[in-house]
Tab-separated table of C-alpha atoms in Angstrom:
chain	number	residue	atom	x	y	z
T	9	UNK	CA	93.499	-4.767	-10.073
T	10	UNK	CA	93.766	-3.905	-13.759
T	11	UNK	CA	92.967	-6.802	-16.062
T	12	UNK	CA	90.831	-8.690	-13.533
T	13	UNK	CA	87.174	-9.308	-14.496
T	14	UNK	CA	84.705	-6.891	-12.964
T	15	UNK	CA	82.166	-8.601	-10.758
T	16	UNK	CA	78.526	-7.585	-10.491
T	17	UNK	CA	77.106	-5.893	-7.392
T	18	UNK	CA	74.369	-8.481	-6.886
T	19	UNK	CA	72.496	-6.865	-3.953
T	20	UNK	CA	72.143	-3.683	-6.027
T	21	UNK	CA	70.968	-5.608	-9.100
T	22	UNK	CA	68.380	-7.550	-7.100
T	23	UNK	CA	66.985	-4.613	-5.134
T	24	UNK	CA	63.479	-3.514	-6.112
T	25	UNK	CA	61.993	-0.026	-5.825
T	26	UNK	CA	58.360	0.704	-4.976
T	27	UNK	CA	56.642	2.594	-7.798
T	28	UNK	CA	53.017	2.426	-6.570
T	29	UNK	CA	50.921	0.503	-4.059
T	30	UNK	CA	51.751	-3.152	-4.707
T	31	UNK	CA	54.050	-2.338	-7.652
T	32	UNK	CA	57.837	-2.578	-7.724
T	33	UNK	CA	60.543	-2.212	-10.349
T	34	UNK	CA	63.642	-4.373	-10.659
T	35	UNK	CA	66.743	-3.121	-12.425
T	36	UNK	CA	68.125	-4.729	-15.589
T	37	UNK	CA	70.872	-7.222	-15.038
T	38	UNK	CA	73.448	-9.405	-16.742
T	39	UNK	CA	72.226	-11.925	-19.295
T	40	UNK	CA	73.083	-15.586	-19.545
T	41	UNK	CA	72.870	-16.003	-23.299
T	42	UNK	CA	70.433	-13.651	-25.067
T	43	UNK	CA	67.847	-13.608	-22.272
T	44	UNK	CA	67.301	-12.267	-18.799
T	45	UNK	CA	68.644	-14.735	-16.231
T	46	UNK	CA	65.767	-16.616	-14.607
T	47	UNK	CA	67.371	-16.539	-11.172
T	48	UNK	CA	67.301	-12.747	-11.259
T	49	UNK	CA	63.541	-12.714	-11.901
T	50	UNK	CA	62.967	-15.189	-9.059
T	51	UNK	CA	65.109	-13.192	-6.624
T	52	UNK	CA	63.650	-9.783	-7.546
T	53	UNK	CA	60.092	-11.108	-7.373
T	54	UNK	CA	60.816	-12.629	-3.977
T	55	UNK	CA	62.162	-9.322	-2.648
T	56	UNK	CA	59.097	-7.537	-4.061
T	57	UNK	CA	56.835	-9.963	-2.200
T	58	UNK	CA	58.904	-9.432	0.965
T	59	UNK	CA	58.241	-5.679	0.761
T	60	UNK	CA	54.557	-6.403	1.442
T	61	UNK	CA	55.333	-8.291	4.665
T	62	UNK	CA	54.478	-6.317	7.815
T	63	UNK	CA	55.080	-9.036	10.430
T	64	UNK	CA	58.019	-11.334	11.240
T	65	UNK	CA	57.192	-13.921	8.587
T	66	UNK	CA	59.932	-15.152	6.252
T	67	UNK	CA	59.456	-16.747	2.825
T	68	UNK	CA	59.472	-20.528	3.180
T	69	UNK	CA	58.497	-21.556	-0.358
T	70	UNK	CA	57.961	-20.220	-3.849
T	71	UNK	CA	56.706	-21.637	-7.128
T	72	UNK	CA	57.532	-19.690	-10.297
T	73	UNK	CA	56.863	-20.001	-14.029
T	74	UNK	CA	58.896	-18.414	-16.799
T	75	UNK	CA	56.204	-17.403	-19.306
T	76	UNK	CA	58.199	-15.447	-21.892
T	77	UNK	CA	61.882	-14.793	-22.482
T	78	UNK	CA	62.757	-11.558	-20.689
T	79	UNK	CA	65.156	-8.912	-21.964
T	80	UNK	CA	68.268	-8.378	-19.846
T	81	UNK	CA	68.565	-4.689	-20.816
T	82	UNK	CA	65.101	-3.626	-19.620
T	83	UNK	CA	63.731	-3.245	-16.076
T	84	UNK	CA	60.931	-5.532	-14.896
T	85	UNK	CA	57.753	-4.263	-13.242
T	86	UNK	CA	56.477	-6.578	-10.486
T	87	UNK	CA	52.871	-6.505	-9.282
T	88	UNK	CA	52.342	-8.095	-5.851
T	89	UNK	CA	48.910	-9.325	-4.765
T	90	UNK	CA	48.287	-10.726	-1.280
T	91	UNK	CA	46.102	-13.815	-1.679
T	92	UNK	CA	45.782	-14.731	2.000
T	93	UNK	CA	47.154	-13.523	5.304
T	94	UNK	CA	46.726	-15.175	8.686
T	95	UNK	CA	48.530	-15.224	11.999
T	96	UNK	CA	51.207	-17.720	10.876
T	97	UNK	CA	51.127	-17.763	7.073
T	98	UNK	CA	50.710	-15.320	4.201
T	99	UNK	CA	50.561	-16.089	0.477
T	100	UNK	CA	51.359	-13.594	-2.277
T	101	UNK	CA	51.282	-13.687	-6.060
T	102	UNK	CA	53.926	-11.785	-8.042
T	103	UNK	CA	53.630	-11.014	-11.757
T	104	UNK	CA	56.580	-9.706	-13.756
T	105	UNK	CA	55.958	-7.456	-16.782
T	106	UNK	CA	58.082	-6.000	-19.588
T	107	UNK	CA	56.464	-3.761	-22.234
T	108	UNK	CA	52.953	-4.727	-21.032
T	109	UNK	CA	53.789	-8.409	-21.550
T	110	UNK	CA	53.740	-10.801	-18.602
T	111	UNK	CA	57.006	-12.726	-18.646
T	112	UNK	CA	56.973	-14.253	-15.169
T	113	UNK	CA	54.537	-15.450	-12.505
T	114	UNK	CA	55.228	-16.625	-8.971
T	115	UNK	CA	53.382	-17.507	-5.765
T	116	UNK	CA	55.370	-17.217	-2.532
T	117	UNK	CA	54.344	-18.346	0.941
T	118	UNK	CA	55.543	-16.752	4.183
T	119	UNK	CA	55.650	-18.348	7.644
T	120	UNK	CA	56.321	-17.055	11.136
T	121	UNK	CA	59.144	-18.880	12.987
T	122	UNK	CA	57.881	-21.861	14.984
T	123	UNK	CA	59.340	-24.800	16.934
T	124	UNK	CA	58.669	-28.286	15.548
T	125	UNK	CA	59.955	-31.786	14.885
T	126	UNK	CA	63.209	-31.961	12.929
T	127	UNK	CA	65.022	-34.385	10.605
T	128	UNK	CA	67.155	-33.956	7.512
T	129	UNK	CA	68.926	-36.061	4.881
T	130	UNK	CA	72.740	-35.877	4.908
T	131	UNK	CA	74.694	-34.286	2.064
T	132	UNK	CA	75.489	-36.806	-0.711
T	133	UNK	CA	79.036	-35.436	-1.190
T	134	UNK	CA	81.972	-34.753	1.121
T	135	UNK	CA	81.715	-31.342	2.762
T	136	UNK	CA	85.305	-30.334	2.034
T	137	UNK	CA	85.432	-27.167	-0.050
T	138	UNK	CA	89.233	-26.888	0.273
T	139	UNK	CA	89.651	-30.273	-1.402
T	140	UNK	CA	87.251	-29.197	-4.178
T	141	UNK	CA	89.258	-25.992	-4.800
T	142	UNK	CA	92.531	-27.947	-4.959
T	143	UNK	CA	90.970	-30.502	-7.344
T	144	UNK	CA	89.703	-27.705	-9.597
T	145	UNK	CA	93.169	-26.107	-9.712
T	146	UNK	CA	94.743	-29.449	-10.666
T	147	UNK	CA	92.111	-30.030	-13.356
T	148	UNK	CA	92.767	-26.595	-14.878
T	149	UNK	CA	96.498	-27.316	-14.991
T	150	UNK	CA	95.788	-30.489	-16.988
T	151	UNK	CA	93.151	-28.858	-19.209
T	152	UNK	CA	94.576	-25.458	-20.131
T	153	UNK	CA	91.967	-25.006	-22.881
T	154	UNK	CA	89.275	-24.769	-20.209
T	155	UNK	CA	90.538	-21.362	-19.141
T	156	UNK	CA	89.723	-20.026	-22.617
T	157	UNK	CA	86.176	-21.422	-22.531
T	158	UNK	CA	83.382	-18.779	-22.685
T	159	UNK	CA	81.681	-20.319	-19.647
T	160	UNK	CA	84.845	-19.893	-17.565
T	161	UNK	CA	84.991	-16.215	-18.527
T	162	UNK	CA	81.311	-15.724	-17.633
T	163	UNK	CA	81.650	-17.489	-14.307
T	164	UNK	CA	84.626	-15.340	-13.315
T	165	UNK	CA	82.441	-12.256	-13.809
T	166	UNK	CA	79.452	-13.605	-11.911
T	167	UNK	CA	78.885	-12.368	-8.352
T	168	UNK	CA	78.569	-15.969	-7.141
T	169	UNK	CA	81.864	-17.843	-6.846
T	170	UNK	CA	81.526	-21.452	-8.051
T	171	UNK	CA	83.727	-24.492	-7.442
T	172	UNK	CA	82.458	-27.676	-9.153
T	173	UNK	CA	83.125	-31.093	-7.650
T	174	UNK	CA	83.413	-32.505	-11.187
T	175	UNK	CA	84.942	-29.847	-13.480
T	176	UNK	CA	84.437	-32.108	-16.491
T	177	UNK	CA	80.674	-32.034	-15.967
T	178	UNK	CA	80.748	-28.236	-16.007
T	179	UNK	CA	83.366	-27.486	-18.669
T	180	UNK	CA	83.526	-30.697	-20.707
T	181	UNK	CA	81.286	-32.171	-23.402
T	182	UNK	CA	81.375	-35.878	-22.541
T	183	UNK	CA	78.412	-37.843	-21.221
T	184	UNK	CA	78.175	-37.840	-17.443
T	185	UNK	CA	75.916	-39.253	-14.752
T	186	UNK	CA	72.998	-36.810	-14.185
T	187	UNK	CA	74.285	-35.859	-10.755
T	188	UNK	CA	76.613	-33.007	-9.814
T	189	UNK	CA	77.677	-30.822	-6.937
T	190	UNK	CA	79.061	-27.281	-6.819
T	191	UNK	CA	80.215	-25.083	-3.985
T	192	UNK	CA	78.836	-21.530	-4.089
T	193	UNK	CA	79.283	-18.312	-2.135
T	194	UNK	CA	79.166	-14.543	-2.649
T	195	UNK	CA	82.389	-13.007	-3.959
T	196	UNK	CA	81.667	-9.895	-1.895
T	197	UNK	CA	79.907	-10.140	1.513
T	198	UNK	CA	76.264	-9.053	1.411
T	199	UNK	CA	75.500	-8.903	5.140
T	200	UNK	CA	73.130	-10.834	7.423
T	201	UNK	CA	69.706	-9.565	6.246
T	202	UNK	CA	67.638	-12.813	6.126
T	203	UNK	CA	65.429	-11.610	3.266
T	204	UNK	CA	68.408	-10.658	1.102
T	205	UNK	CA	70.196	-13.902	1.973
T	206	UNK	CA	67.191	-15.939	0.807
T	207	UNK	CA	67.043	-13.866	-2.374
T	208	UNK	CA	70.751	-14.518	-3.013
T	209	UNK	CA	70.176	-18.255	-2.704
T	210	UNK	CA	67.169	-17.945	-5.039
T	211	UNK	CA	69.406	-16.246	-7.618
T	212	UNK	CA	72.114	-18.896	-7.282
T	213	UNK	CA	69.642	-21.795	-7.410
T	214	UNK	CA	69.101	-21.283	-11.158
T	215	UNK	CA	72.823	-21.590	-11.891
T	216	UNK	CA	74.396	-24.883	-13.020
T	217	UNK	CA	70.992	-26.550	-12.645
T	218	UNK	CA	69.208	-27.493	-15.876
T	219	UNK	CA	72.426	-28.995	-17.248
T	220	UNK	CA	71.908	-32.035	-14.978
T	221	UNK	CA	69.220	-33.437	-17.273
T	222	UNK	CA	71.523	-33.008	-20.287
T	223	UNK	CA	74.636	-34.659	-18.857
T	224	UNK	CA	73.804	-38.282	-19.844
T	225	UNK	CA	73.240	-37.118	-23.427
T	226	UNK	CA	76.659	-35.453	-23.853
T	227	UNK	CA	75.189	-31.981	-24.378
T	228	UNK	CA	75.380	-28.763	-22.388
T	229	UNK	CA	73.364	-25.509	-22.353
T	230	UNK	CA	74.378	-23.412	-25.351
T	231	UNK	CA	74.942	-26.433	-27.580
T	232	UNK	CA	73.604	-26.290	-31.136
T	233	UNK	CA	72.080	-29.724	-30.478
T	234	UNK	CA	69.438	-28.478	-28.071
T	235	UNK	CA	67.047	-25.623	-27.371
T	236	UNK	CA	67.185	-25.187	-23.609
T	237	UNK	CA	65.243	-22.988	-21.195
T	238	UNK	CA	63.910	-23.097	-17.646
T	239	UNK	CA	60.147	-23.671	-17.608
T	240	UNK	CA	59.417	-23.387	-13.898
T	241	UNK	CA	61.252	-23.126	-10.597
T	242	UNK	CA	60.367	-24.038	-7.006
T	243	UNK	CA	62.296	-23.391	-3.797
T	244	UNK	CA	61.647	-24.528	-0.237
T	245	UNK	CA	63.625	-22.524	2.320
T	246	UNK	CA	64.354	-24.682	5.374
T	247	UNK	CA	66.729	-22.259	7.077
T	248	UNK	CA	68.107	-18.795	6.422
T	249	UNK	CA	71.359	-19.266	4.493
T	250	UNK	CA	74.503	-17.258	4.999
T	251	UNK	CA	75.587	-17.003	1.380
T	252	UNK	CA	78.604	-14.950	2.394
T	253	UNK	CA	80.033	-18.407	3.211
T	254	UNK	CA	80.279	-21.615	1.189
T	255	UNK	CA	77.208	-23.713	0.438
T	256	UNK	CA	77.160	-27.034	-1.404
T	257	UNK	CA	74.497	-27.287	-4.131
T	258	UNK	CA	73.957	-31.034	-4.652
T	259	UNK	CA	71.823	-31.617	-7.759
T	260	UNK	CA	70.482	-34.464	-9.881
T	261	UNK	CA	68.092	-35.241	-12.714
T	262	UNK	CA	65.918	-38.323	-12.093
T	263	UNK	CA	64.025	-38.081	-15.420
T	264	UNK	CA	64.004	-36.614	-18.924
T	265	UNK	CA	61.596	-37.155	-21.808
T	266	UNK	CA	59.182	-35.487	-24.222
T	267	UNK	CA	61.708	-32.644	-24.747
T	268	UNK	CA	61.696	-31.832	-21.016
T	269	UNK	CA	64.031	-32.604	-18.146
T	270	UNK	CA	63.428	-32.659	-14.391
T	271	UNK	CA	66.110	-31.308	-12.049
T	272	UNK	CA	66.180	-31.216	-8.272
T	273	UNK	CA	68.729	-30.285	-5.647
T	274	UNK	CA	69.537	-29.363	-2.057
T	275	UNK	CA	71.699	-26.625	-0.554
T	276	UNK	CA	73.882	-27.524	2.453
T	277	UNK	CA	76.078	-25.262	4.516
T	278	UNK	CA	79.589	-26.350	5.526
T	279	UNK	CA	78.286	-27.951	8.731
T	280	UNK	CA	76.008	-30.241	6.694
T	281	UNK	CA	72.789	-28.419	7.559
T	282	UNK	CA	70.272	-28.551	4.697
T	283	UNK	CA	69.089	-24.973	4.111
T	284	UNK	CA	66.959	-25.244	0.954
T	285	UNK	CA	65.489	-27.630	-1.629
T	286	UNK	CA	65.023	-26.709	-5.295
T	287	UNK	CA	63.212	-28.311	-8.224
T	288	UNK	CA	62.831	-27.268	-11.833
T	289	UNK	CA	61.544	-28.600	-15.127
T	290	UNK	CA	63.422	-27.427	-18.200
T	291	UNK	CA	62.946	-27.457	-21.933
T	292	UNK	CA	65.594	-29.569	-23.692
T	293	UNK	CA	64.286	-29.796	-27.251
T	294	UNK	CA	66.616	-31.629	-29.680
T	295	UNK	CA	67.712	-29.675	-32.752
T	296	UNK	CA	69.359	-30.360	-36.108
T	297	UNK	CA	71.164	-33.676	-36.520
T	298	UNK	CA	70.298	-34.774	-32.984
T	299	UNK	CA	66.588	-34.474	-33.731
T	300	UNK	CA	66.933	-36.220	-37.101
T	301	UNK	CA	68.730	-39.155	-35.488
T	302	UNK	CA	65.930	-39.530	-32.931
T	303	UNK	CA	63.266	-39.432	-35.625
T	304	UNK	CA	65.024	-42.064	-37.716
T	305	UNK	CA	65.784	-44.388	-34.784
């Protein structure tokens, strides 16, 4: 419909193309701020590593480092190296390059499906996405200025639909407990491919995440009071998600200090099944008056 924001075709953006043996290229994508979005690098690198898999193994964990700020208007070349390969597990290293500069490094581990003991922690929030949508609509009616916020405009154009449990934590500027939850799903169905579905979750896992460590300090990403960036990112895939449907991303920050903040979270589907665990350390370096106040305290 004319006037509605155009959403991004995420499966197309994340797809990688083989350029040589062990080399793949990922297309440019939308920026969040002036840089390439970290979740895109994680997802593209994961799909590149998956291209080297010749058995029935699925990625069960990854550990990534953001080495340099990437450009959102340039493709990324990914080099995949298999470090080990056995009957059950395989481990691969992925290096992302732009203009002969390494901007990203990741190690991913793959595991064949097996039967084993099971337990899981329950979701820390109510699993009622309809109630969250209604609460968000009521909050927007009471806070009309939120609809003009740049972050609202960006989120409406993102391929992942987001419904926060606490809209004030997402859109507001007041101090909050370092604990949030958001519902997420694809705006357009992507299909059942388990590798793509894990890549979609990897992309989404870098959204609304590093802000947790900033919430108690009444700052948000993009504030002039802080220089913020993701430093690393780890994901443990417990199950294959179906990101065509709603998933709750329950996140928290147990620690911040020394200009860094630690964030961790779990993804749950609507039945309460935990499908993935994520952790990340972020840069949150005070700037300007905020830094001067800390130095003089």
